Coordinates of C-alpha atoms in Angstrom, one line a residue:
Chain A
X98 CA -45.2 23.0 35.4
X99 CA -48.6 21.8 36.5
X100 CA -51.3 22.5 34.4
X101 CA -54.1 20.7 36.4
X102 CA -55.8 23.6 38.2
X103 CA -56.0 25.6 35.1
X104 CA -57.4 23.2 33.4
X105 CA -59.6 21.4 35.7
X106 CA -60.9 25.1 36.4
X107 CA -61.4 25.8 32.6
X108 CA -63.1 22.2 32.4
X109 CA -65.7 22.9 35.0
X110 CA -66.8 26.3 33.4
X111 CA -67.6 25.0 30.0
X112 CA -69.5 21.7 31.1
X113 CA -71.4 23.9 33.3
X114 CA -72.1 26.3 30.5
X115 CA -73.8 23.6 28.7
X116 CA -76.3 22.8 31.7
X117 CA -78.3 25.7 31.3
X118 CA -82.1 25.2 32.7
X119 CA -83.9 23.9 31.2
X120 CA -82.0 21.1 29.7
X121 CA -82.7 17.0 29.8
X122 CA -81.1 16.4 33.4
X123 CA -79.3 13.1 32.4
X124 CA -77.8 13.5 29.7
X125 CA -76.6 17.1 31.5
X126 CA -75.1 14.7 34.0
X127 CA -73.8 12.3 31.7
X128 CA -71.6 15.2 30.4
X129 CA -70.3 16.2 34.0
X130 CA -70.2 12.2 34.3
X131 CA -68.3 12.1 31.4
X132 CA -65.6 14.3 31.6
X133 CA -65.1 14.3 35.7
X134 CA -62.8 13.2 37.2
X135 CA -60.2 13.5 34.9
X136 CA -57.3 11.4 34.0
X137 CA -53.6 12.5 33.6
X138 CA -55.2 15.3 31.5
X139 CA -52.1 14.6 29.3
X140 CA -53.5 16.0 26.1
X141 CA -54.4 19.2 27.3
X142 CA -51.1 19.5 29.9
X143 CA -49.3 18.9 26.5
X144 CA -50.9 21.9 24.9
X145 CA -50.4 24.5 27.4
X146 CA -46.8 23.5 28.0
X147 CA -46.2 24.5 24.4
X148 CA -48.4 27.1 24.8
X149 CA -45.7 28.5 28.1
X150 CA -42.8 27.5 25.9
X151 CA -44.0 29.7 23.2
X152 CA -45.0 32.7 25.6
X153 CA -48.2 32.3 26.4
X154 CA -49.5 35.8 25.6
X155 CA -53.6 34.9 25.8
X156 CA -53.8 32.4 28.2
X157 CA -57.5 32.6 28.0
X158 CA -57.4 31.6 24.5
X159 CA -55.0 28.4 25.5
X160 CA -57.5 27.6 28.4
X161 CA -60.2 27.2 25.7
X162 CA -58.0 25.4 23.3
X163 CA -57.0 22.2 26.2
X164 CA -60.4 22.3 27.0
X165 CA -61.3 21.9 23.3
X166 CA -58.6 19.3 22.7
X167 CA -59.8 17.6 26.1
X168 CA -63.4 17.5 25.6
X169 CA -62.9 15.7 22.0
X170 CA -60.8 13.4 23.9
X171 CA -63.7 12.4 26.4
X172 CA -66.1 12.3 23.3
X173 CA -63.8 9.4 21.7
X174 CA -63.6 8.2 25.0
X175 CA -67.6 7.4 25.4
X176 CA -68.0 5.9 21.9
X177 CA -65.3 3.8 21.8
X178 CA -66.2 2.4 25.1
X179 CA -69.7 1.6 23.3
X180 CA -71.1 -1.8 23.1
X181 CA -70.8 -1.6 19.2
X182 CA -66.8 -1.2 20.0
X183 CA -64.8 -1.6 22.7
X184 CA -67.8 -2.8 24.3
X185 CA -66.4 -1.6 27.8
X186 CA -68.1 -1.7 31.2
X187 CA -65.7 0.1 32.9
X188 CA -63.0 3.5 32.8
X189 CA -61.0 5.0 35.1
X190 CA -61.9 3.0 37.6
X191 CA -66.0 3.7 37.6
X192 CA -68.6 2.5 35.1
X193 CA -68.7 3.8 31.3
X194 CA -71.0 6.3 30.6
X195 CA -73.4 4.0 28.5
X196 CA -73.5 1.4 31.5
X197 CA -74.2 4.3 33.9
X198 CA -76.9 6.1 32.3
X199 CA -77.6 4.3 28.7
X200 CA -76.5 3.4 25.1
X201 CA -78.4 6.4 23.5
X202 CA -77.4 8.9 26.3
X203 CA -73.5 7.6 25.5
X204 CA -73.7 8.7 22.0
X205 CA -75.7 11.9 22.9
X206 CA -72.9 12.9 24.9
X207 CA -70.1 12.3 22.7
X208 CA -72.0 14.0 19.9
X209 CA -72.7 16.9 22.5
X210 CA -69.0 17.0 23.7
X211 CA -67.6 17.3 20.1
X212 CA -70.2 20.3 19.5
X213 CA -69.0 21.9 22.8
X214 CA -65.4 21.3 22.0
X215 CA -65.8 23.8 18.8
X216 CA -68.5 26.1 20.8
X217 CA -65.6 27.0 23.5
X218 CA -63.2 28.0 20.7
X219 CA -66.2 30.5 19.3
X220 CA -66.6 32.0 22.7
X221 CA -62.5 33.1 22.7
X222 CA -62.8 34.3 19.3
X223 CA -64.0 37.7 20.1
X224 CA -59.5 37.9 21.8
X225 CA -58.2 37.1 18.5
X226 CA -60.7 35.5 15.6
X227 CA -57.6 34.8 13.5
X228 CA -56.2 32.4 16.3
X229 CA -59.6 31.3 17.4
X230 CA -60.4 30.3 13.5
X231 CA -57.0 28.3 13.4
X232 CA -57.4 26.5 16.8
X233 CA -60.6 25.3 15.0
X234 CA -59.2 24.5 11.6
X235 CA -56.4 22.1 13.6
X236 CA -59.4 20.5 15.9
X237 CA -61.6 19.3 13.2
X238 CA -59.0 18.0 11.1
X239 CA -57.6 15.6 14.1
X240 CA -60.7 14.5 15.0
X241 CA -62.6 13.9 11.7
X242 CA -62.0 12.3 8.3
X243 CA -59.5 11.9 6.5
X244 CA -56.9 12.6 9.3
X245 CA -58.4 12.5 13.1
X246 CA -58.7 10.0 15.4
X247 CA -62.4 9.9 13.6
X248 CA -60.4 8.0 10.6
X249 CA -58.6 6.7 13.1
X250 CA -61.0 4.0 14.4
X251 CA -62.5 3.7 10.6
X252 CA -59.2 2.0 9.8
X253 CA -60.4 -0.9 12.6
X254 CA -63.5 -1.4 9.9
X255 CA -60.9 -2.4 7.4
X256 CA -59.2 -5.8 6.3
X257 CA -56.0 -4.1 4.7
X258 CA -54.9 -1.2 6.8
X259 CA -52.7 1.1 6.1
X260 CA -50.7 1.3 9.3
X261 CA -49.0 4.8 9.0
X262 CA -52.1 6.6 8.6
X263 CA -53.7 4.1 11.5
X264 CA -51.1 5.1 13.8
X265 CA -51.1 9.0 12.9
X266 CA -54.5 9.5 13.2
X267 CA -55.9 7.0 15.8
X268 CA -53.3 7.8 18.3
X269 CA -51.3 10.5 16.7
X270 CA -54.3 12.8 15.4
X271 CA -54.8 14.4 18.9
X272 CA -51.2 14.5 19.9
X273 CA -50.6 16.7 17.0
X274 CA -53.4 18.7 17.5
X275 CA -52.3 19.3 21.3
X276 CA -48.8 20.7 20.4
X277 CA -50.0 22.7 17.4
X278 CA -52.9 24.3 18.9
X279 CA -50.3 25.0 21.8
X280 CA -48.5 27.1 19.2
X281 CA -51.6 28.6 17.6
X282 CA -53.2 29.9 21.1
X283 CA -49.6 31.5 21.8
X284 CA -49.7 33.2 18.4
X285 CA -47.1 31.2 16.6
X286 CA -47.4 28.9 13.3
X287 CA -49.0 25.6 14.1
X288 CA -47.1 23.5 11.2
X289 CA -43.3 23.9 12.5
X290 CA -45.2 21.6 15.6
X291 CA -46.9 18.6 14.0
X292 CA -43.4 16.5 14.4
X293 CA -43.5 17.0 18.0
X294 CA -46.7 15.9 18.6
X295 CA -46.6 12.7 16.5
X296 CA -43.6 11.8 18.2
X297 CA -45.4 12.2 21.7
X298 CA -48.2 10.1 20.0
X299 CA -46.1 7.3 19.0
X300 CA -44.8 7.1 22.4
X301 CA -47.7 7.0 23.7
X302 CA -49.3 4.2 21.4
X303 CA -45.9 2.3 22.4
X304 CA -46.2 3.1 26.2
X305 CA -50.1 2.1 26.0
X306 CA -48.9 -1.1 24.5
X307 CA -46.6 -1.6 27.4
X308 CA -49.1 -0.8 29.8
X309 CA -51.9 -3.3 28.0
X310 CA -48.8 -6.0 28.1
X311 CA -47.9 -5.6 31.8
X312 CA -50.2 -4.2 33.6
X313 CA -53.2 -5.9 35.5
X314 CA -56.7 -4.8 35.4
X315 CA -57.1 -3.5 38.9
X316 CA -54.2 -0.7 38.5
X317 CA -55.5 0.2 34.8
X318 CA -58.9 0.5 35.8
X319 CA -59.8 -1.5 32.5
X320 CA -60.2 -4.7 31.3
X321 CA -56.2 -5.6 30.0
X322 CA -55.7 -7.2 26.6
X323 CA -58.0 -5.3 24.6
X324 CA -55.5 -4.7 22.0
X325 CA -54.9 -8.2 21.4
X326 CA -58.7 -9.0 21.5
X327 CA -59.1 -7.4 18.5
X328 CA -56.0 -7.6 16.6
X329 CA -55.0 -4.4 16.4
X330 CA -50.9 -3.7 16.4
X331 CA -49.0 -3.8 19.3
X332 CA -45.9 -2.8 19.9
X333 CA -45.0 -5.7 22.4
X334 CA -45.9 -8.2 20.0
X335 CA -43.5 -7.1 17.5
X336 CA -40.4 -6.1 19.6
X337 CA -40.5 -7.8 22.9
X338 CA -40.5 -5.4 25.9
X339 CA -37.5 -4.7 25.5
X340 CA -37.6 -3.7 21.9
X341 CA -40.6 -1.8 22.6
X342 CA -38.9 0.3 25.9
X343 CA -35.9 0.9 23.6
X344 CA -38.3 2.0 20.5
X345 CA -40.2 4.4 23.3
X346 CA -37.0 6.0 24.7
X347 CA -35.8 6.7 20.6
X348 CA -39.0 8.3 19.7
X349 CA -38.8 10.7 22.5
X350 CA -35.2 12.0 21.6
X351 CA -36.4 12.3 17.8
X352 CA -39.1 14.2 19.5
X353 CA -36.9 16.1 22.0
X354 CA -34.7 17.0 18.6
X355 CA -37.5 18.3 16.6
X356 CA -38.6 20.8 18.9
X357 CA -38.9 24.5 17.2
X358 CA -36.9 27.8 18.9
X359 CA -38.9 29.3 21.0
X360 CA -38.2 31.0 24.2
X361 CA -39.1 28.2 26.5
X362 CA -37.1 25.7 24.3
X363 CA -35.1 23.9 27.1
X364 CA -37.8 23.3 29.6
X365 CA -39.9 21.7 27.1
X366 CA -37.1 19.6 26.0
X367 CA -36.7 18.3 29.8
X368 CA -40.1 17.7 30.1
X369 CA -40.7 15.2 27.2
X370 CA -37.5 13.4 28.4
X371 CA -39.5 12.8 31.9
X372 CA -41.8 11.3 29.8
X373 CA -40.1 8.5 29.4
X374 CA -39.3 7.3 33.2
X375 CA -43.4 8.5 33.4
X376 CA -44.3 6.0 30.1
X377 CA -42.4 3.1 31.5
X378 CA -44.9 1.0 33.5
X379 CA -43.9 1.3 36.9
X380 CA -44.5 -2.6 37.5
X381 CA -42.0 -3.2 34.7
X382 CA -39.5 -0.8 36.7
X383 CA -40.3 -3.0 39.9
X384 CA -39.5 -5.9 38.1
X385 CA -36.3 -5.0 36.6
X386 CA -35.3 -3.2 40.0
X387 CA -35.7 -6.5 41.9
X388 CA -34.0 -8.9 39.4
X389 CA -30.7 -6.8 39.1
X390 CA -30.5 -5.4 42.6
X391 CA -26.6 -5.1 42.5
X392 CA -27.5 -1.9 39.4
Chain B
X234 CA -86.4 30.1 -6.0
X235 CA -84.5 26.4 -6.7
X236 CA -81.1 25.9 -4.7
X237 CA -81.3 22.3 -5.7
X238 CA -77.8 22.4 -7.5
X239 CA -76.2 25.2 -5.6
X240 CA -76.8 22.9 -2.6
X241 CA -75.7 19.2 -4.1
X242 CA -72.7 20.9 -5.9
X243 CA -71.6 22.0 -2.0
X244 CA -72.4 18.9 -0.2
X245 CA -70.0 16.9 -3.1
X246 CA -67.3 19.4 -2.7
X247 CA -67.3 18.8 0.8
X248 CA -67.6 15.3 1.2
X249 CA -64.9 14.8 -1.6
X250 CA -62.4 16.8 0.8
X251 CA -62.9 14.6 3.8
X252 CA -62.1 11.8 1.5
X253 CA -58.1 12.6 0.5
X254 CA -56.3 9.4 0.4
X255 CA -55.2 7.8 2.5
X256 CA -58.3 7.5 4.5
X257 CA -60.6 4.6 5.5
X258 CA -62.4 3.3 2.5
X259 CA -66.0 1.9 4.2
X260 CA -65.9 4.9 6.3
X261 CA -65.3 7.3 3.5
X262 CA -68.0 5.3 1.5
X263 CA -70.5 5.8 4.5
X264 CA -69.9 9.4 4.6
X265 CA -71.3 9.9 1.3
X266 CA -73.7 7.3 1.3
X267 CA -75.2 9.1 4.4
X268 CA -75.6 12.0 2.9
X269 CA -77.1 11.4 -0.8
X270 CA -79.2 11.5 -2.6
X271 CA -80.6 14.3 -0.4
X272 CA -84.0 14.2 0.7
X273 CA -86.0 17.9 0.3
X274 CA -82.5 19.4 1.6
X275 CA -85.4 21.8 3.4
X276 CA -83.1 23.3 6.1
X277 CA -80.3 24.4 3.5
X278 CA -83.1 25.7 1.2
X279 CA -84.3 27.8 3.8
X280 CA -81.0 29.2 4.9
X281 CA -79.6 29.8 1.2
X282 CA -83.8 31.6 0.7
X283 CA -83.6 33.9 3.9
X284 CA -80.1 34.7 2.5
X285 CA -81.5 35.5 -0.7
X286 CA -84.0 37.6 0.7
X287 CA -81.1 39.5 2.6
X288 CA -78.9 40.6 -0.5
X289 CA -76.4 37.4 -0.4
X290 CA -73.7 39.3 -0.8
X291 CA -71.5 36.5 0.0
X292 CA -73.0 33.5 -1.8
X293 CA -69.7 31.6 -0.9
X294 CA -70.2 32.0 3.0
X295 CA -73.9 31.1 2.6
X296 CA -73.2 27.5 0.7
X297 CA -70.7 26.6 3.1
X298 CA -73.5 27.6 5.8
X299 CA -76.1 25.4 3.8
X300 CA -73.6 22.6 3.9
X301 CA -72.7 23.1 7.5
X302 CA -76.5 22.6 8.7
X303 CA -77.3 19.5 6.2
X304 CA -74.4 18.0 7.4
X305 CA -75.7 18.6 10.9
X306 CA -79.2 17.4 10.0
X307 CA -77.6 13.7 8.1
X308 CA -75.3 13.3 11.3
X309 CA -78.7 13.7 13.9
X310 CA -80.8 11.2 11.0
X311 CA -77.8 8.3 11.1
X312 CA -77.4 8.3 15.1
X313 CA -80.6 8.4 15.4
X314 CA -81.3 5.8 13.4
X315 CA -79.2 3.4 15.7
X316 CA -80.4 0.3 17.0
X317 CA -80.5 2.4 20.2
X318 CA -82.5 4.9 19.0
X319 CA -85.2 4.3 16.4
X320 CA -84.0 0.9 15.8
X321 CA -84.7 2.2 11.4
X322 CA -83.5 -0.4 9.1
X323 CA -84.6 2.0 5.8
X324 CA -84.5 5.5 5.8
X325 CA -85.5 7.6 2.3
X326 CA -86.1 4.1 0.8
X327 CA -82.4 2.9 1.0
X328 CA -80.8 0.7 4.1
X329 CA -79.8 2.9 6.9
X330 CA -76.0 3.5 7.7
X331 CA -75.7 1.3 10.4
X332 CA -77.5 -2.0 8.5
X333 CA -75.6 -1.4 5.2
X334 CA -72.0 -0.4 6.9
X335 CA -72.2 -1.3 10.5
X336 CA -73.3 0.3 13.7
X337 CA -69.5 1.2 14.5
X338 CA -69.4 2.9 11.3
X339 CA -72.3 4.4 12.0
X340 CA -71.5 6.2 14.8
X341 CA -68.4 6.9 13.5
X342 CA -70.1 8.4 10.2
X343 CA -72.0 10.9 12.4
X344 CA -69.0 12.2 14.8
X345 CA -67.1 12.9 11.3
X346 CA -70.7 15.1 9.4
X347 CA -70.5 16.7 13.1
X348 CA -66.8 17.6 13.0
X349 CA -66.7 18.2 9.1
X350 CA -70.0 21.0 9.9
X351 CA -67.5 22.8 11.7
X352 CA -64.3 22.7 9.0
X353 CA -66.4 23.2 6.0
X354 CA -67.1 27.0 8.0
X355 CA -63.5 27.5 8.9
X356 CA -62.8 27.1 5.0
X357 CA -64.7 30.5 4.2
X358 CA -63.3 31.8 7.3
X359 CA -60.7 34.2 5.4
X360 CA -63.5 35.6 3.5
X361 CA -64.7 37.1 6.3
X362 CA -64.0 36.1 9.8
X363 CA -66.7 37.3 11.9
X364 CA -69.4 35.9 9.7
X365 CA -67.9 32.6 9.7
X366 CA -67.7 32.8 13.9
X367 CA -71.1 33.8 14.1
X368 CA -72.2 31.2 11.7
X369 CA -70.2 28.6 13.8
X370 CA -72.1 30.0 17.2
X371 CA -75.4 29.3 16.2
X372 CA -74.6 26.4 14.6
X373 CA -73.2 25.0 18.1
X374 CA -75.5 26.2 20.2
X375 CA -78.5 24.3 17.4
X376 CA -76.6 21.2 17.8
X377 CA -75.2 20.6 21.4
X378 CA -76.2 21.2 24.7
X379 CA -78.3 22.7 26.0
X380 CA -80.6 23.9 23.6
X381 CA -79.5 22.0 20.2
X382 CA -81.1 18.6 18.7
X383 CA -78.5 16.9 20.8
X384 CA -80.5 18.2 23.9
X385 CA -83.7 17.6 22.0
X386 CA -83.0 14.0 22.0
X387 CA -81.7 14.0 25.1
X388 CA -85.5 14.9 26.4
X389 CA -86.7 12.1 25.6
X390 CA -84.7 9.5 28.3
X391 CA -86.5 11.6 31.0
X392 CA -89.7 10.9 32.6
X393 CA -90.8 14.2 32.9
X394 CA -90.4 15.9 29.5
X395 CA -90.2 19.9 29.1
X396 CA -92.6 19.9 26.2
X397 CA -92.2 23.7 24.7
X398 CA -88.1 22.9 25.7
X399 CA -88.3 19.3 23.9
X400 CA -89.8 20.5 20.9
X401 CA -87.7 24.3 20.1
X402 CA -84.8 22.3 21.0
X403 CA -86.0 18.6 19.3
X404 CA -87.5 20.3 15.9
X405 CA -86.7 23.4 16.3
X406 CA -83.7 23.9 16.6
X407 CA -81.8 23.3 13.0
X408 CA -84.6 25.8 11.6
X409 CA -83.8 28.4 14.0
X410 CA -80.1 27.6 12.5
X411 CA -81.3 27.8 9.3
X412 CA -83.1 31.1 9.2
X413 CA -80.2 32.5 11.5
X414 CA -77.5 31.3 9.9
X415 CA -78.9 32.4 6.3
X416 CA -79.3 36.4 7.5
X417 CA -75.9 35.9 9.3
X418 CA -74.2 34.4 5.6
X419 CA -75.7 37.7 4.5
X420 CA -74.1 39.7 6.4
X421 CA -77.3 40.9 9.5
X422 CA -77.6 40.0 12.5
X423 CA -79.5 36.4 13.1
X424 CA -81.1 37.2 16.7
X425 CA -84.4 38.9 14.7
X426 CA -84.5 35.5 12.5
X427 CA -84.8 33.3 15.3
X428 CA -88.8 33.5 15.9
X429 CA -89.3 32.6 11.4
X430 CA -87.1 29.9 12.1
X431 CA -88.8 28.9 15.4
X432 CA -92.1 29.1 13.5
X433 CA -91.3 27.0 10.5
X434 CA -89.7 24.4 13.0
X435 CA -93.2 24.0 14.9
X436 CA -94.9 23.5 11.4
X437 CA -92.9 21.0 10.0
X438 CA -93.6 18.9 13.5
X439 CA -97.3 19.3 12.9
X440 CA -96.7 18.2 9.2
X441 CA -94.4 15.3 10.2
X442 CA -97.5 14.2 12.8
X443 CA -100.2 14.1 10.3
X444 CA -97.4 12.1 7.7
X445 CA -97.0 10.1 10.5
X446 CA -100.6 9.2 10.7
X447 CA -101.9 9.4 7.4
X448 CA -98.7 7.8 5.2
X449 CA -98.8 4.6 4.1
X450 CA -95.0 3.1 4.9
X451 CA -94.2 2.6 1.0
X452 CA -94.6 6.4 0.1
X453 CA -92.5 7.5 3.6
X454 CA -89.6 5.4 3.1
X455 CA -89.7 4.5 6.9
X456 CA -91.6 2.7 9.3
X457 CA -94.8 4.3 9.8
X458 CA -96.2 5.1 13.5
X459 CA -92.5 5.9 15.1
X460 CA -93.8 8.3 16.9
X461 CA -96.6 7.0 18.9
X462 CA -94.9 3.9 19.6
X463 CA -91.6 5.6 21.1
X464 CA -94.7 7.7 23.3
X465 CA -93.5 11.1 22.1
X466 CA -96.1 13.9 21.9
X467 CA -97.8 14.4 19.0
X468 CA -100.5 17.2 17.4
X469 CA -102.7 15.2 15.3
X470 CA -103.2 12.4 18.7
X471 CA -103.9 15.8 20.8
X472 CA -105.9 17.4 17.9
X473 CA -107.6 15.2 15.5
X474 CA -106.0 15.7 11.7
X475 CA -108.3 18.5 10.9
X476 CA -107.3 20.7 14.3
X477 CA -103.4 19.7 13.3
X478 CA -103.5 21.2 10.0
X479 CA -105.7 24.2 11.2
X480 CA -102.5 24.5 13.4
X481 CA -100.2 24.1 10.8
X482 CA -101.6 26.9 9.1
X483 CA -101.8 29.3 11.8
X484 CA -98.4 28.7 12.7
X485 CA -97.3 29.5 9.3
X486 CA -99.5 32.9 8.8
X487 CA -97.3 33.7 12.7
X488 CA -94.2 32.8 10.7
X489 CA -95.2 35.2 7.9
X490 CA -95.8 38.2 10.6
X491 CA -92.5 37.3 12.5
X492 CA -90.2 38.0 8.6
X493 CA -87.9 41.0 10.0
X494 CA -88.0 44.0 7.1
X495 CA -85.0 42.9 4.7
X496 CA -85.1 43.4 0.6
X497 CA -86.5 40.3 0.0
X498 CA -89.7 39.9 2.1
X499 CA -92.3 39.9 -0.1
X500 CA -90.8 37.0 -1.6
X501 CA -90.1 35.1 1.4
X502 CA -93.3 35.7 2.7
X503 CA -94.9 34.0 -0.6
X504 CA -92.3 30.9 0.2
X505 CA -93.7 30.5 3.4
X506 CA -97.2 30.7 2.7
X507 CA -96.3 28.0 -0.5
X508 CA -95.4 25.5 2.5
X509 CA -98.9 25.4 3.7
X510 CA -99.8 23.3 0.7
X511 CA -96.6 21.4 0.2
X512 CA -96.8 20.2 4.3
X513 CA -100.4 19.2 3.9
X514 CA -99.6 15.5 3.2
X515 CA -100.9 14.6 -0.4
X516 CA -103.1 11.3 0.7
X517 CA -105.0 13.9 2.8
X518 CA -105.3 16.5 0.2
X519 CA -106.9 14.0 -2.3
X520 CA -109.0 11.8 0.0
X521 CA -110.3 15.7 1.2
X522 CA -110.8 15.9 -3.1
X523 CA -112.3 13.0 -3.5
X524 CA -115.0 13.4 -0.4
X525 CA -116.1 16.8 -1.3
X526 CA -116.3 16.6 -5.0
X527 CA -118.3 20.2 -5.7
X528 CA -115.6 22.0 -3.8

């Protein structure tokens, strides 16, 4: 099922909410800038497939929850690509958001942008305050301390990390959060979903590492090799890419095996296992489709 | 009334619950560094005595309201404190985050007060749901876009500033929070509170002016003259000291008019009008003592 309309829709509405006159007209744009266009959305598409799979009795509630979930994604998005991190000039293809407008604009807006994220859960809580309360409750623990991706890039600031907890929350926190609040915004338990989403996440990180390996900076739209730069684990170090494909392709079935009943069950299943022809760079597919050509 | 104790014994319990192993140590470390010792914890004080004055029914809801806004107000001080901001190497006498830790755990140190604002509200939640929502609203819509300290900040990278906008929003705002959130902990509604809030918010920018201009650097703890070198507006530049705190006191007897009927009034009234003398900064009050000595 495609998500984007819904949530590109439900994106537009709250950044545009948050330009009331009379605000500071840069940093207003920054936020449009910011979030706009998107990219594969993949967080938020993750969120309100569980959401379908689990019935999807208020979508207006799931709207706000993937636009939550999305908008704490940009937010990382814009400080990590700060000088005093990543240090990146460009994103998707156009400038970063403190090369386009400024460094204290940049931090503005990802303050702004988490605020927003937990203002757009408020404005669903008069549907169902219980649900709206528990969307929140899952959203600030993945993004702050001890567990979300917050923690997640405090564990860069250290010389001994601890590697689990690196991976869970600086890749894995927002993962999570998209398949539980899925669950939540459909009326269902969060916790039976956490597996899910970590698995997704660690496909992810391992796909990302792929991608960083094999790709070149034109098609990624950002400057390759950053992992290695600063000496942060990577999948394709360890394992080869081989290893690392392999390791993808096992942590989607775990994840395909951990998925909870629910009515939508089977679709779901197929559409993490697409994941992994979708993960695989396509370059790397080229590659392997030209050398063994008799296959 | 002294919420000294009530308000520190909050702030630990909170910051010691972002800090469950296994989480980043420096980062962890920053988190409470950032946030103690307190300075005059004003804006919790204010919440937890407008509460007071409204029967605190629910002295539980109001701490974790008190908490919520300080950790607000420490999250604006150590992003604004960035080299990209104010450029403050000592803030309250100590180093600021970003020169003791880093500027990436800086930034990182105000995303995580941000986020853990909104989870320490969701933790009183079950005690009564609505409260905790409407506590959560305001507290959003004080922070973010487009009428929170986010957007205050965010006037000054324009060129042509919306003074009354800059300053509700820029100074404002978190005492508008604060008087708001402290009926809504209570149990009332928080619209009537916003013009005390308001009002208290203009004085304390007349009293930071005149600090600005009359403090030596050694009794402020920060660099003295921030203000008119960063070219913001400022009263005592526009009105000489005397006008300023002729200003600061009509704004405060305004303030006193604006306390909606509640149990507590008479009482909050008297805090209000105590300000007066405790925002008139002391070098003035004694050089004014020692000038007109049959006074």
């Amino acid at each position: 099922m495609d998500f984007s309309k819904r949530i590109e829709d439900a994106m537009s509405r709250a950044i545009t909410a948050g330009q009331a006159a009379p605000s500071p007209d840069k940093l207003a744009r920054a936020l449009h800038y910011s979030v706009s266009p998107g990219g594969a959305r993949i967080r938020p598409s993750i969120l309100l497939s569980v959401a379908a799979a689990c019935g999807d009795d208020a979508p207006k509630i799931a709207d706000a929850a993937a636009v939550a979930l999305e908008l704490i994604h940009c937010a990382s998005l814009v400080h990590d690509d700060l000088p005093c991190f990543d240090d990146a000039d460009t994103r998707r293809g156009k400038a970063t958001t403190h090369i386009e407008f400024s460094e204290p604009l940049a931090v503005l807006t990802g303050d702004s942008l988490i605020v927003m994220a937990f203002s757009v859960l408020t404005e669903v809580a008069g549907l169902d305050p219980m649900r709206a309360i528990a969307l929140m409750k899952v959203l600030a623990e993945r993004t702050g301390m001890p567990n979300g991706i917050c923690a997640g890039q405090g564990w860069e600031s250290e010389s001994k990390i601890d590697l689990a907890a690196y991976h869970r929350s600086k890749t894995g926190a927002l993962f999570i959060a998209a398949t539980q609040m899925g669950a939540i915004a459909a009326g269902q338990e969060g916790d039976q979903w956490e597996e899910l989403g970590a698995r997704i996440g660690e496909a992810f990180q391992v796909a990302d590492d792929l991608r960083d390996a094999l790709y070149d900076e034109e098609a990624l739209g950002k400057p390759v090799g950053q992992d290695d730069l600063h000496g942060r684990p990577n999948a394709v170090t360890e394992l080869g890419v081989y290893g690392a494909i392999d390791r993808m392709k096992d942590i989607l079935s775990g994840a395909i095996a951990s998925i909870p009943k629910c009515p939508g069950e089977a679709g779901l299943a197929k559409l993490v296992n697409m994941q992994a022809e979708v993960l695989t760079p396509l370059k790397w597919r080229a590659s392997q489709a030209s050398k063994i050509p008799g296959e």
